[in-house]
């Protein structure tokens, strides 16, 4: 059974940094595409970063967020710098069965429970 557990969310001020972690069990991340999505109230779930054969960043986070993975720990990270109030959302990590990266939520097979990030201005 594949499980993803996110951690690292919280309440920060604009300009601060946070690092989200997503520990994966039941599947080796070294052969998988991984992504971070976020969803704010009233908004659709959007992909902010994805990693597979290529790497993707949403325009709104490019240059501020970095997705990385530690294959030995089977964990994926999202480093978020220069946070803005509009980054406030629940953040989810997701994994799919192949290394082909996608940016659509329907392309991912397993999801974490989400972690809240709140940025005060």
XYZ file of C-alpha atoms in Angstrom:
121
model
C 0.000 0.000 0.000
C 1.391 3.372 -1.009
C 1.219 6.113 1.601
C 2.370 9.735 1.532
C 2.693 11.801 4.695
C 3.316 15.544 4.448
C 4.789 17.723 7.167
C 6.288 21.162 7.602
C 3.333 23.458 7.080
C 2.498 26.296 9.428
C 1.821 29.974 9.913
C 4.552 32.328 8.729
C 4.912 35.962 7.747
C 5.353 37.262 4.226
C 8.980 36.940 3.166
C 9.642 33.916 5.364
C 10.623 30.426 4.218
C 9.198 26.964 4.842
C 10.250 23.485 3.786
C 7.571 20.895 3.252
C 8.432 17.208 3.428
C 6.565 14.239 2.009
C 7.623 10.801 3.224
C 6.594 8.037 0.837
C 6.162 4.381 1.731
C 5.173 1.464 -0.471
C 6.846 2.747 -3.641
C 10.374 3.820 -4.514
C 10.373 7.476 -5.507
C 13.495 7.015 -7.634
C 11.331 5.547 -10.436
C 8.332 7.825 -9.979
C 7.145 11.269 -10.938
C 6.300 13.415 -7.913
C 4.483 16.688 -7.595
C 3.312 19.285 -5.131
C -0.155 20.719 -5.583
C -1.969 23.368 -3.601
C -5.578 24.302 -3.132
C -6.920 27.497 -1.625
C -10.593 27.879 -0.611
C -12.770 28.352 -3.679
C -9.908 27.514 -6.052
C -9.064 24.455 -8.077
C -6.125 22.294 -7.094
C -3.064 23.530 -8.987
C 0.345 22.033 -9.572
C 3.105 24.253 -8.220
C 6.058 21.925 -8.836
C 6.646 18.524 -10.385
C 9.667 16.286 -10.855
C 10.199 13.329 -13.140
C 12.176 13.141 -16.354
C 11.820 16.931 -16.307
C 11.046 19.561 -13.712
C 8.129 21.961 -13.748
C 7.315 25.073 -11.750
C 4.208 27.176 -11.961
C 4.935 30.712 -13.102
C 3.683 32.068 -9.784
C 6.374 30.203 -7.810
C 9.290 29.973 -10.241
C 12.448 31.306 -8.641
C 10.974 31.009 -5.124
C 10.087 27.310 -4.755
C 12.334 24.299 -5.285
C 11.282 20.657 -5.496
C 13.875 18.073 -4.529
C 14.017 14.440 -3.572
C 16.141 12.261 -1.305
C 15.955 8.781 -2.772
C 17.710 7.240 0.215
C 15.021 8.593 2.553
C 12.265 8.088 -0.039
C 11.190 11.650 0.663
C 10.350 14.627 -1.544
C 10.679 18.221 -0.407
C 9.333 21.613 -1.385
C 11.522 24.514 -0.309
C 9.453 27.685 -0.325
C 11.225 31.032 -0.049
C 9.981 34.624 -0.138
C 6.499 33.476 0.750
C 3.568 35.683 -0.163
C 0.029 35.855 1.203
C -1.226 34.363 -2.063
C 0.761 31.199 -1.314
C -1.701 30.440 1.481
C -3.296 27.057 0.749
C -3.355 23.402 1.663
C -0.366 21.748 0.027
C -0.496 18.145 -1.164
C 2.196 15.837 -2.474
C 1.362 13.228 -5.075
C 3.081 10.334 -6.823
C 2.403 8.473 -10.034
C 3.459 5.028 -11.203
C 5.844 6.216 -13.921
C 8.636 8.782 -14.161
C 6.781 10.765 -16.810
C 5.945 14.087 -15.193
C 2.450 15.527 -15.411
C 0.957 18.725 -14.048
C -2.671 17.619 -13.921
C -4.094 16.221 -10.703
C -5.892 13.385 -12.461
C -2.551 11.979 -13.588
C -1.414 11.089 -10.085
C -2.239 7.825 -8.380
C -1.628 8.512 -4.691
C -1.941 11.582 -2.528
C -0.976 12.763 0.913
C -3.447 14.189 3.390
C -2.299 17.775 2.897
C -0.572 20.323 5.107
C -1.789 23.866 5.703
C 0.468 26.791 4.815
C -0.719 30.203 5.949
C 1.229 33.337 5.075
C 0.263 36.531 6.878
C 0.983 39.879 5.235
